[in-house]
Coordinates of C-alpha atoms in Angstrom, one line a residue:
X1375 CA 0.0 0.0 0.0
X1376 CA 1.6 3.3 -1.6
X1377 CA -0.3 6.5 -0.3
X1378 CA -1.8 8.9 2.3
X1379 CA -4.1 8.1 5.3
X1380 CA -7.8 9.6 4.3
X1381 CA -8.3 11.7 8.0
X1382 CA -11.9 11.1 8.8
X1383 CA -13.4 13.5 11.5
X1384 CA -16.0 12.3 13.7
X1385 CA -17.8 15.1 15.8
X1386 CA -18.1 14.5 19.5
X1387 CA -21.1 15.0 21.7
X1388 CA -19.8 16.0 25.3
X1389 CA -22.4 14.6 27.6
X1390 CA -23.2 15.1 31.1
X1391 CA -22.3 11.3 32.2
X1392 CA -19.0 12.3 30.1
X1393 CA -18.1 15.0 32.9
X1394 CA -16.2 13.8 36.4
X1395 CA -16.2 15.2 39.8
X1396 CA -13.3 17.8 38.3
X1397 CA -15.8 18.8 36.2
X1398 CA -14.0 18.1 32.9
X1399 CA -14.7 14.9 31.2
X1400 CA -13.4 11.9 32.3
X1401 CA -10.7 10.3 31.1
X1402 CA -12.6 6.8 30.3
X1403 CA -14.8 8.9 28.1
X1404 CA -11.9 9.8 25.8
X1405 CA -11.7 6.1 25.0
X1406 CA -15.2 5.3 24.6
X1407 CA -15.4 7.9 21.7
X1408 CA -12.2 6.6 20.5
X1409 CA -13.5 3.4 20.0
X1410 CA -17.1 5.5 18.2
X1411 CA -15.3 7.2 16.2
X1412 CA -12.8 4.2 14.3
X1413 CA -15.7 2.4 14.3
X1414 CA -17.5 5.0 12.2
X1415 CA -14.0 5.8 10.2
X1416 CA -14.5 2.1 9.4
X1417 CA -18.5 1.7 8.3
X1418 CA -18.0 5.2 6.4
X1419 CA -15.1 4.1 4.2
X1420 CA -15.3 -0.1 3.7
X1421 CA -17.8 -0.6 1.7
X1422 CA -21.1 -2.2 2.6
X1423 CA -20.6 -6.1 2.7
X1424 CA -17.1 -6.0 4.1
X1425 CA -18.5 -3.8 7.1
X1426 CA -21.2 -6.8 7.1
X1427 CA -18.2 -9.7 7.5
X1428 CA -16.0 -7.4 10.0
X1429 CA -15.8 -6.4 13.2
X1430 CA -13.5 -4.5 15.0
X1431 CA -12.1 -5.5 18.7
X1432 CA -9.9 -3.0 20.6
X1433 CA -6.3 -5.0 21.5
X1434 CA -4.5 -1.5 22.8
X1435 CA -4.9 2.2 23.4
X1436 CA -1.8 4.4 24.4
X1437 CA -3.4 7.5 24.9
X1438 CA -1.6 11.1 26.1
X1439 CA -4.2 13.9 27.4
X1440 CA -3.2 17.3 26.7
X1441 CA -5.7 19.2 27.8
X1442 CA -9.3 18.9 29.4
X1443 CA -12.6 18.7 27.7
X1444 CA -15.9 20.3 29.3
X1445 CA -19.3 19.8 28.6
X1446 CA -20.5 23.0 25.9
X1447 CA -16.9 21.4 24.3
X1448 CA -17.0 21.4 20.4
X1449 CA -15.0 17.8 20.3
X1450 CA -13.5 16.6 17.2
X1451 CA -11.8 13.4 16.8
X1452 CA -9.6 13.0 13.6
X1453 CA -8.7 9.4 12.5
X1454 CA -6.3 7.8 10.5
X1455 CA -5.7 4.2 9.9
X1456 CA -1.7 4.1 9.5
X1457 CA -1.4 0.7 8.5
X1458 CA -2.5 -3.0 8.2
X1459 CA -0.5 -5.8 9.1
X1460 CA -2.3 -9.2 8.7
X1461 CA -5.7 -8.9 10.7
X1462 CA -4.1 -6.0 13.0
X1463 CA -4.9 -2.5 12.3
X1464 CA -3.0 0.3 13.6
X1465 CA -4.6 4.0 14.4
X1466 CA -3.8 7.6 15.0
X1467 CA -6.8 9.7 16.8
X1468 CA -6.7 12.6 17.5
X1469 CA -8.8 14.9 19.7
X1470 CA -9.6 18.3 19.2
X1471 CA -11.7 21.6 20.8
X1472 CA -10.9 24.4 17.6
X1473 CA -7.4 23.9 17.3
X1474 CA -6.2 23.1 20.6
X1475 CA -5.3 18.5 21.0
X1476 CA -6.9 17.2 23.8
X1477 CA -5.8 14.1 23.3
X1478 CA -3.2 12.1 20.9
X1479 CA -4.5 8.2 21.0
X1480 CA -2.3 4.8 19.0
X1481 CA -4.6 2.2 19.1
X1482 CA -4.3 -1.0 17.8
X1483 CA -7.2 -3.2 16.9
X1484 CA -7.8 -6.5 15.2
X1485 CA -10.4 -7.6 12.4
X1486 CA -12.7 -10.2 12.8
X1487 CA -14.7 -12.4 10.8
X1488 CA -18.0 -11.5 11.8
X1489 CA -19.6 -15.1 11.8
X1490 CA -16.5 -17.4 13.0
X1491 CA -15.4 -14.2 15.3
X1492 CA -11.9 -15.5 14.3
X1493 CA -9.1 -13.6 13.2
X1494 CA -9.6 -12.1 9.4
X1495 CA -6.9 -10.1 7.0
X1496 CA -9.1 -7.7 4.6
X1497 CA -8.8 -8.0 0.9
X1498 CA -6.2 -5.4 -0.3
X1499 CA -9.0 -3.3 -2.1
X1500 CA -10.8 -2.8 0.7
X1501 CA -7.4 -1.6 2.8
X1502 CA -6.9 0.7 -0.4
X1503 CA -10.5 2.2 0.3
X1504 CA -8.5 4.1 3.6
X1505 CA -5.5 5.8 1.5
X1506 CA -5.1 8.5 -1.2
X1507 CA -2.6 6.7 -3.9
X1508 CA 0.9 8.8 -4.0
X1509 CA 2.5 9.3 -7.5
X1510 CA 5.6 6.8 -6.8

């Protein structure tokens, strides 16, 4: 695979259960929309019958907060898949208020065959459906 990562932005609802006894949200909730937000990155760019024979399971998140979120917060999260190695995927997200990072997550998730819920690698065209192809 030869290109760029297609960023997909997924907007964020800040709710009330989000916020913690600081008052900001807490830090489980960055997570949770992590996990919304490839999810969605996924179902808007595979296309329909390969969303229908996958599913996704988290295996790690490495996350670094930068700053809190609140609850009138205009959240963005930005994804990029960086790469595919047999049924593993690897991801960048990152979360933003305006232009100010919240939060920089790696994540790293593998495919499943949605009726064996065994390990599955995606056919290459569908990987390809996630990059812009470079000129090399």
């Amino acid at each position: 695979m030869s290109g760029t990562a297609l960023p997909y932005e997924f907007p964020i609802d800040v709710a009330q259960d989000d916020i913690d006894f600081m008052g900001h949200v807490n830090n489980a909730s960055y997570l949770k929309w992590v996990q919304e937000a490839v999810i969605a990155h996924w179902q808007a760019l595979a296309p329909v019958e390969a969303v229908a024979e996958h599913l996704w399971v988290a295996l790690k998140h490495e996350i670094t907060y930068r700053k809190p979120a609140f609850l009138e917060d205009d959240v963005v999260a930005t994804v990029l898949l960086e790469k595919v190695q047999g049924a593993r995927a690897f991801y960048e997200t990152v979360i933003r208020r305006g232009g100010e990072v919240l939060a920089e997550v790696k994540s790293s998730w593998c495919c499943l065959d949605a009726e064996t819920l065994r390990p599955a690698r995606l056919a290459r065209d569908v990987i390809d459906r996630f990059f812009v192809k470079s000129d090399d």
